[in-house]
Amino acid sequence: MKFSTNWIAELTDGGLATPAAGLAQLITTKTAEQEGVEAVGAHFAQVRAVRVIEAGPIPGSHNQRARIDTGAGEVTLVCGAPNCRAGLLTAWVPPGTTLDGGRAIGVAIVSGVESHGMLASGAELGINKDDDGVVELTDIAPGSPLDGLRPDHVIEVDNKSLTHRPDLWGHLGMAREVAAITGGRVKDPVDPARLPAAAPAPFSVEVADHTLCPRYSALLFENVKVGPSPLWVQHRLQSIGLNPINNIVDVTNLLLAELPQPTHAFDADKLQGSTIFVRRARAGEQIEALNQEIYTLDDQALVIADAAGPVALAGVIGGLDSGVTGTTTRIVFESANFQASSVRKTSSRLKVRTDASMRFEKAQDPHNTTRALARAVALLEAVCPGIRLVGGLIDNSAPLRTPPAIELPLDWLRRKLGRSVEASEVRAILEALAFGVTEAAPGVFTVTVPTWRATKDISIKEDLVEEVGRMLGYSSIPPTAPAVPATPPPADLERDYLHRLRSIATQQGFHEVYNYSFVNEPQVRELGLDPAAHVRVLNPIASDQDLLRTTLLIGILRNVRENARHLEEGRFFEIGYEIHKRAGELPDETPHLAAAVYAKAGDGTAGLLEAKRLAQCLAPGADVQVAAEARAIEHPRRAYEIVWRGETVGRIFEFHPKLVEVGRAAIVDLNLAVLQRLGQPAVRYSPLRRFPASDFDVSVITGLHTTAGEIQAQIAAHAGELFQSVEYVTQYRGAPLPPDRKSVSFRVTIASAAHTLSNDKISASREALMAALRTAGYELRG
Amino acid sequence: MMESQLAELKASALARIAAAASAAELEVIRVEVAGRKGSQLTELSKGMGKVPPVDKGRIGKLFNETKTAIESALDARQAAFADAALNARLDAEWFDLTVPPPGVRPGALHPITIIQKEIEDLFTSMGFTVLSGPEVETEFNNFDALNIPPDHPARDMQDTFWLEGGHLLRTHTSPVQVRGMQRLGPPLRMIAPGRVFRNEEVDPSHEHTFYQLEGMMVDREVSVAYLIYYMKTLLQGIFKREVTVRLRPGYFPFVEPGFELDIQCLLCGGKGCPVCKQSGWVELLPCGLVHPNVLRLGGIDPEQWNGFAFGLGLTRLAMMRYAIDDIRHLQGGDLRFLRQFA
Ligand SMILES: [Zn+2]
C-alpha cells in the first residue's frame, strides 16, 4: 500500500510538520513497516502552464519548432507531439528540471534547433499513462503552476504488516495514526450531510444472506458525463499505483484509497429490471469481468445480479457489460460491505485479486458504506460537473453491531508491558486513536473500540496492550531478567543422539549435506520405488518436486553425481527424515543417516571399508552380512546388511554402475529410529587378567565367496572353553592355491583365569580347534 | 731412564690418538698402548721393579699420570667418534613434516547445524527444552491452533504446500509450540528448530525449504520486558558482542501484541549501508506475547498464565554469519561449499 504524504497532510489538522523520511520512520516504529519513501512529482515545483504561440515543421524531421509564451517571456523549443499546435495551453518543463526517474531537462540542440526545455505528456509528468501527445490544459494563465499538482512523497508500507488493520488500507486511517503519533488531529473528509434527504429509493435491493453481505448501500445519479478526471486526481491515483481511467471510476478509486471503502459504479441503463440482487451464484453461471476474463461460477461465489444474471462478483470485480463507458449517462453507485472470508474464497478460487478484494478480505467496517456515499456525492460533483442525484439513499443493512466494551485493568497492563505508565497517559493514547475511555472502577478503564477497528482487529484487552505499547514506544521498556527457577530442562534424547552421530560422522571425514524433502517420479522410479507409495504435493512449485522422499538416497545420488563433476573423491552424509504415507493420519517420519564415499579411481573396495567403518563408529560392534539379494540400484556383488544387536539396522552397498557411471560410490543407509531404540551398549568393566593370555594363528582355505565373518564365527564357536577372542589377520590368493581358493588367517587368543597356559596346553587347544573346523567342513593350512 | 721412556710413550700415544681416523683405528691404538696384555704401558710397568727404592714413589706417580693422560685421551677421542656417528645418523633422518598426514581429514557440519547447535546450547543453558515436530503437519496445528482460522488473510502470508489427505508441509516451526504446550504444560520454556516450507520460487535469496527456530516461554508473569531481555541475550550469544535492538509493531496472529525485532546493523553500526538498506537496522525476528487463544488451544488458562514466543530464521543467520550470498548453496550438496565449514 502506497501513501501520499500530501494526502495524509490534507487529512490532518494543520498539515504535517514532519518531513517524509522522518514520518516513514515513525510509522515503522509505531504502526506498520514502511518499505521506502519515494519523491514523486518534484518537477511540479518548476513545471508551468504555457501557451504555444506558433508551431511549424522542421524540414527533414518529424518534430516541430514551437514558440511558446511562458508567462515570463518567449522561449523556443522542439516538440515531437502531434497535438502541438498554435493556441494550445500545455505544460512546459523548464531547463534545469529533473523528472521522476532522473531524466534531466536542459537546453539542447534537437533537429538542428536550440530547444529550451520541453513540452510534456501526462506520462512524462507522472500524471497518467498517456504518451500520445502533450498535456492539454484549459482555463489557465501562462506561467501558472499546474492546478493541484505539487511535489509529493509516497511512503510504501508492507501489505503484510497491514493484514490486521482494515482501516490502514486508506489514507484516512494512516492520517489518524500519524496524528496520534505526532500529536495532531485527524480531519474527517466525510460530510454526512451530503447524503440525500429522505426520498423514495429509486430502485430496490434484495440481500439473500446478511451474513455474506451485512450492508448494501447505493445511490442513483443522472446527467453523468464520462471523461477524464482533473489532472490532480489522475496524478494522485497514479502516484499511489492506481491507473486513472475516467472521472467516475477514478472517484471509486479515490474512495478506496481514502476511507478505504471499495465502491463500484454500474451503468444504470444496462441493468435489467428495477431490483438489484445480492445472492450466491447459481452453479455454472458466467460473468465476463472488467478485466475481460470470463469466469464460470460455482454456488459458493457471491454475486450482484440484475434480473438477467450476475453483473458483478461481490467485493471482487465488476462485470464488463454493466460497466461505465463513454456513453454512460446514469450510474448506480454501489457502496456495500461483504463478509471477509467469502470475498477471500471467491477471489482465491477464481484467482482474481483486486484492490477491492484485498480490502474486503481484511474485514471492512459496515458503518463506512454510507459515509463513502456522502463523500462520493462531493467528489462526483467536483469531477463530473452537472451530475444529479435521483431519489434517496438505498440502504439494505443488517442491524449494525455496537462493539463491546473492553475492561482494561491498568495494573494488568503494566505487568504485561513490564513498565509503569500513568493512567492519564494510557487514556491520552487510546483517545488519540479514537477509542472511548471511561474509568469504570479505580484503576480499570472501560474502553470502547471505534467501529473501523472492531471488525476483527480489536476485541480483547491484549489488543489494547499493543495499542498502548506501540504508542509509548517499545524502546521505553527496560529489558528485565525474569525470576524463574534454574532447573535443567528435560533433554530431547533424539536430538542429542542425532547431534552425536553428526559429530562422529564428521570425525570420520564425512561432510554434512542438506537435501530437499521434495523428489519426483523419475527419481523415485530410478531408485526402484513406487511413486504411488509417496505423499504427493497437491500444489508443487515445479513438476519435478511433487513427491515427498521416502529415502535419503535420491538426494545422496544427486550429490554423488554433481560432485563427481568437480572432484576426484568425496565423503558426505545427511541426517534427515524419510516420510512414509499412512492411511488417515500424519505420515511416519523416520530419521535416517545416509552417507557416501565417492572415488573416481580405484576398485571401490576402500570406499566400502570406509563405509563399514562409519557404520561401526555409529553402531559400535555392528556386523556386516552379505545381503541375501541385491536391489537393482546396487552392485550385484556388493550389497550388505548391517546387523547390530540382532537386528538389521541398515545397509551398505555400492551404487550400481548404471547409476554412477564414472567412479564408485559406497553407500551407508542407517535407520536411526532403530539404532536409537537399540541404544548404545552399556559399558561394563571386566577385570583384567591375572595370568597372561596366549595366542596362535589358524589359516582356513575356502572358496572365494566364503566370508571372513562366517569363518570367524565358526572359530569362535569351536575354540573351546579357554577362548577369549579371534581376530582377522590377512587373506591370500595365488600359488600354490588353486585359482578358486583363498586362505584366510586369524589370530585366536586363549587364556585361563586360574593359571598361565603351558605350551602343551596351547598346542592342544589349537589342535582341538583345527580338528573341529575340519569336522565342520573347512580345509586348514599347516 | 724410566722417566724419559714414559715421556716418550705419552707423547707418541697422544699423537697417535689425535691422528686416529676412526673408532676402529682408535681401538687398535688402545690395545697397543694401553691394553691389559703386552701393551706399551704394560711393558713399561715391568721395568718398575728395577727402579731404585728412593725413586719408586716419584716414578710410580709419574707412571700413573702418564697412564691416566693416555686413557682420558682415548676416552675423549672415543666419545667424539660416538657423537659424530650419532650426529651423522640424525642428520640422515631429516624429515619434511609439511607433507599431509595419512588418513582422511575430518568433515564439516552443515553451517545451519553449526548455528542451530549453538543456539540450542544457549537456550538449554537458560533452562529451555529443545523439542522437535514433524515436517508434515495437520492444518489444525499449523494454522487453527495458532489463531489462524480458515480464510484468515494471514494464511496468504504463508504460501503453503498442500498434501493429499488434507495435510501440509509446515510453514513455520510454530506448530511445535502447540505440541510443546500439550506435552509439557505450564510453566514451560522451549525451543523448536526445524525445516519449514513455503511455496516460493527459488532464487539467490529465496528458498522453498528453509530453517527456523521457534521459542516459547509460559509462566505466571511474562512481560514485554522479559521478552526483550531474552532476545537481547540470545542475540548477544549469537553475535558474541553487545547488540542494540528495537521492537516495532508486527502482525502475527498467534501473538498479541506482536513485534518485529530489529538489530542495529552490525556492519555500519546504524549509520546505514547496503546490508541494512541504509536504514541502520536489520529485521531479525518476529516475536510477541502469546495470544490468549493460542494458550487456550494449547490447554493453558490465559487468565493464569502468560507467555512470549519468537521465531528465528536459522537460514538467514547462517547466511549473515558466513556472508553466504546465494541461499541455494545451503541445499546444493556441493562439497566445495561444505568443506569451507570444517
Ligand atoms: Zn548497515
mmCIF file of C-alpha atoms in Angstrom, chain B residues 6-171:
data_model
loop_
_atom_site.group_PDB
_atom_site.id
_atom_site.type_symbol
_atom_site.label_atom_id
_atom_site.label_comp_id
_atom_site.label_asym_id
_atom_site.label_seq_id
_atom_site.Cartn_x
_atom_site.Cartn_y
_atom_site.Cartn_z
ATOM 1 C CA LEU B 6 107.376 -42.554 29.977
ATOM 2 C CA ALA B 7 107.584 -39.070 28.462
ATOM 3 C CA GLU B 8 108.307 -40.561 25.066
ATOM 4 C CA LEU B 9 105.391 -43.019 25.325
ATOM 5 C CA LYS B 10 102.986 -40.298 26.354
ATOM 6 C CA ALA B 11 103.976 -38.039 23.508
ATOM 7 C CA SER B 12 103.757 -40.742 20.868
ATOM 8 C CA ALA B 13 100.450 -42.158 22.236
ATOM 9 C CA LEU B 14 98.737 -38.760 22.357
ATOM 10 C CA ALA B 15 99.912 -38.024 18.847
ATOM 11 C CA ARG B 16 98.572 -41.309 17.557
ATOM 12 C CA ILE B 17 95.220 -40.837 19.362
ATOM 13 C CA ALA B 18 94.833 -37.401 17.899
ATOM 14 C CA ALA B 19 95.591 -38.742 14.474
ATOM 15 C CA ALA B 20 93.160 -41.692 14.657
ATOM 16 C CA ALA B 21 90.718 -41.502 11.746
ATOM 17 C CA SER B 22 88.017 -43.796 13.063
ATOM 18 C CA ALA B 23 86.662 -45.522 16.138
ATOM 19 C CA ALA B 24 88.150 -48.809 14.839
ATOM 20 C CA GLU B 25 91.639 -47.273 14.435
ATOM 21 C CA LEU B 26 91.338 -45.814 17.915
ATOM 22 C CA GLU B 27 90.520 -49.258 19.287
ATOM 23 C CA VAL B 28 93.730 -50.638 17.707
ATOM 24 C CA ILE B 29 95.713 -47.855 19.350
ATOM 25 C CA ARG B 30 94.035 -48.552 22.697
ATOM 26 C CA VAL B 31 95.078 -52.207 22.556
ATOM 27 C CA GLU B 32 98.661 -51.377 21.519
ATOM 28 C CA VAL B 33 99.212 -48.612 24.009
ATOM 29 C CA ALA B 34 97.009 -49.356 26.993
ATOM 30 C CA GLY B 35 95.743 -52.932 26.655
ATOM 31 C CA ARG B 36 95.888 -55.346 29.560
ATOM 32 C CA LYS B 37 98.394 -57.627 27.966
ATOM 33 C CA GLY B 38 101.552 -56.764 26.022
ATOM 34 C CA SER B 39 100.761 -53.139 25.542
ATOM 35 C CA GLN B 40 103.397 -50.479 25.684
ATOM 36 C CA LEU B 41 102.200 -49.397 29.122
ATOM 37 C CA THR B 42 102.212 -52.982 30.449
ATOM 38 C CA GLU B 43 105.722 -53.494 29.090
ATOM 39 C CA LEU B 44 106.972 -50.344 30.751
ATOM 40 C CA SER B 45 105.380 -51.282 34.067
ATOM 41 C CA LYS B 46 107.553 -54.352 34.117
ATOM 42 C CA GLY B 47 110.604 -52.021 34.403
ATOM 43 C CA MET B 48 109.247 -50.590 37.664
ATOM 44 C CA GLY B 49 110.996 -53.337 39.645
ATOM 45 C CA LYS B 50 114.396 -52.040 38.565
ATOM 46 C CA VAL B 51 113.754 -48.545 39.812
ATOM 47 C CA PRO B 52 115.810 -47.714 42.875
ATOM 48 C CA PRO B 53 113.692 -47.620 46.065
ATOM 49 C CA VAL B 54 114.426 -43.975 46.574
ATOM 50 C CA ASP B 55 112.849 -43.111 43.174
ATOM 51 C CA LYS B 56 109.935 -45.549 43.404
ATOM 52 C CA GLY B 57 107.415 -43.106 44.752
ATOM 53 C CA ARG B 58 108.169 -40.419 42.219
ATOM 54 C CA ILE B 59 108.383 -42.732 39.198
ATOM 55 C CA GLY B 60 105.249 -44.622 40.274
ATOM 56 C CA LYS B 61 103.353 -41.411 40.399
ATOM 57 C CA LEU B 62 104.689 -40.372 37.011
ATOM 58 C CA PHE B 63 103.659 -43.735 35.578
ATOM 59 C CA ASN B 64 100.125 -43.344 36.845
ATOM 60 C CA GLU B 65 99.901 -39.804 35.500
ATOM 61 C CA THR B 66 101.034 -40.965 32.096
ATOM 62 C CA LYS B 67 98.527 -43.835 32.088
ATOM 63 C CA THR B 68 95.658 -41.557 33.100
ATOM 64 C CA ALA B 69 96.574 -38.995 30.474
ATOM 65 C CA ILE B 70 96.614 -41.607 27.738
ATOM 66 C CA GLU B 71 93.354 -43.223 28.883
ATOM 67 C CA SER B 72 91.473 -39.934 29.088
ATOM 68 C CA ALA B 73 92.725 -39.018 25.677
ATOM 69 C CA LEU B 74 91.443 -42.370 24.409
ATOM 70 C CA ASP B 75 88.042 -41.882 26.123
ATOM 71 C CA ALA B 76 87.647 -38.352 24.911
ATOM 72 C CA ARG B 77 88.524 -39.324 21.396
ATOM 73 C CA GLN B 78 86.101 -42.253 21.578
ATOM 74 C CA ALA B 79 83.268 -40.051 22.808
ATOM 75 C CA ALA B 80 83.969 -37.671 19.955
ATOM 76 C CA PHE B 81 83.687 -40.508 17.463
ATOM 77 C CA ALA B 82 80.367 -41.666 19.087
ATOM 78 C CA ASP B 83 78.959 -38.167 18.935
ATOM 79 C CA ALA B 84 79.956 -37.816 15.337
ATOM 80 C CA ALA B 85 78.326 -41.144 14.483
ATOM 81 C CA LEU B 86 75.072 -40.171 16.225
ATOM 82 C CA ASN B 87 75.034 -36.803 14.543
ATOM 83 C CA ALA B 88 75.603 -38.417 11.201
ATOM 84 C CA ARG B 89 72.664 -40.760 11.778
ATOM 85 C CA LEU B 90 70.346 -37.974 12.916
ATOM 86 C CA ASP B 91 71.421 -35.850 10.023
ATOM 87 C CA ALA B 92 70.256 -38.559 7.681
ATOM 88 C CA GLU B 93 66.876 -38.563 9.383
ATOM 89 C CA TRP B 94 65.794 -35.123 8.136
ATOM 90 C CA PHE B 95 62.019 -35.250 7.717
ATOM 91 C CA ASP B 96 59.646 -32.982 5.851
ATOM 92 C CA LEU B 97 56.532 -32.654 8.009
ATOM 93 C CA THR B 98 54.966 -30.240 5.615
ATOM 94 C CA VAL B 99 53.516 -33.291 3.821
ATOM 95 C CA PRO B 100 49.954 -34.139 4.806
ATOM 96 C CA PRO B 101 49.383 -36.861 7.378
ATOM 97 C CA PRO B 102 47.850 -40.076 6.033
ATOM 98 C CA GLY B 103 44.168 -40.828 6.604
ATOM 99 C CA VAL B 104 41.072 -38.794 5.988
ATOM 100 C CA ARG B 105 40.692 -35.262 7.259
ATOM 101 C CA PRO B 106 37.603 -34.554 9.390
ATOM 102 C CA GLY B 107 34.438 -33.467 7.602
ATOM 103 C CA ALA B 108 32.361 -30.409 8.343
ATOM 104 C CA LEU B 109 28.970 -29.934 9.890
ATOM 105 C CA HIS B 110 26.462 -28.098 7.743
ATOM 106 C CA PRO B 111 26.527 -24.367 8.526
ATOM 107 C CA ILE B 112 22.917 -24.455 9.662
ATOM 108 C CA THR B 113 23.663 -27.346 12.011
ATOM 109 C CA ILE B 114 26.501 -25.289 13.473
ATOM 110 C CA ILE B 115 24.292 -22.263 14.157
ATOM 111 C CA GLN B 116 21.385 -24.380 15.338
ATOM 112 C CA LYS B 117 23.524 -26.278 17.822
ATOM 113 C CA GLU B 118 24.959 -23.046 19.217
ATOM 114 C CA ILE B 119 21.518 -21.610 19.769
ATOM 115 C CA GLU B 120 20.218 -24.840 21.249
ATOM 116 C CA ASP B 121 23.093 -24.832 23.710
ATOM 117 C CA LEU B 122 22.491 -21.196 24.555
ATOM 118 C CA PHE B 123 18.833 -21.796 25.331
ATOM 119 C CA THR B 124 19.440 -25.066 27.125
ATOM 120 C CA SER B 125 21.780 -23.160 29.419
ATOM 121 C CA MET B 126 18.889 -20.779 30.145
ATOM 122 C CA GLY B 127 16.557 -23.633 31.055
ATOM 123 C CA PHE B 128 14.780 -24.142 27.716
ATOM 124 C CA THR B 129 13.853 -27.588 26.428
ATOM 125 C CA VAL B 130 14.586 -28.450 22.811
ATOM 126 C CA LEU B 131 11.598 -30.034 21.056
ATOM 127 C CA SER B 132 11.050 -31.426 17.586
ATOM 128 C CA GLY B 133 7.991 -31.814 15.438
ATOM 129 C CA PRO B 134 7.212 -33.416 12.086
ATOM 130 C CA GLU B 135 7.725 -31.789 8.697
ATOM 131 C CA VAL B 136 4.246 -32.857 7.631
ATOM 132 C CA GLU B 137 1.618 -31.268 9.843
ATOM 133 C CA THR B 138 -2.107 -31.038 10.226
ATOM 134 C CA GLU B 139 -3.882 -27.920 9.125
ATOM 135 C CA PHE B 140 -5.064 -27.544 12.717
ATOM 136 C CA ASN B 141 -1.591 -27.473 14.249
ATOM 137 C CA ASN B 142 -0.098 -25.284 11.557
ATOM 138 C CA PHE B 143 -2.922 -22.746 11.409
ATOM 139 C CA ASP B 144 -6.046 -23.120 13.538
ATOM 140 C CA ALA B 145 -4.270 -23.764 16.829
ATOM 141 C CA LEU B 146 -2.160 -20.696 16.169
ATOM 142 C CA ASN B 147 -5.198 -18.452 15.893
ATOM 143 C CA ILE B 148 -5.227 -18.562 12.097
ATOM 144 C CA PRO B 149 -8.691 -19.924 11.277
ATOM 145 C CA PRO B 150 -9.637 -20.910 7.724
ATOM 146 C CA ASP B 151 -9.965 -17.887 5.436
ATOM 147 C CA HIS B 152 -7.871 -15.760 7.744
ATOM 148 C CA PRO B 153 -5.899 -13.469 5.450
ATOM 149 C CA ALA B 154 -2.748 -14.432 7.335
ATOM 150 C CA ARG B 155 -2.916 -17.749 5.524
ATOM 151 C CA ASP B 156 -1.999 -15.803 2.414
ATOM 152 C CA MET B 157 1.167 -14.575 4.119
ATOM 153 C CA GLN B 158 2.472 -18.108 4.120
ATOM 154 C CA ASP B 159 2.267 -19.791 0.755
ATOM 155 C CA THR B 160 1.558 -23.353 1.731
ATOM 156 C CA PHE B 161 2.412 -26.677 0.161
ATOM 157 C CA TRP B 162 -0.727 -28.775 0.490
ATOM 158 C CA LEU B 163 -0.547 -32.549 0.541
ATOM 159 C CA GLU B 164 -3.032 -35.245 -0.205
ATOM 160 C CA GLY B 165 -5.110 -36.171 2.802
ATOM 161 C CA GLY B 166 -5.579 -32.539 3.864
ATOM 162 C CA HIS B 167 -2.148 -32.332 5.434
ATOM 163 C CA LEU B 168 0.505 -29.765 4.651
ATOM 164 C CA LEU B 169 4.215 -29.119 4.912
ATOM 165 C CA ARG B 170 4.615 -26.924 7.957
ATOM 166 C CA THR B 171 5.073 -23.291 7.003
#
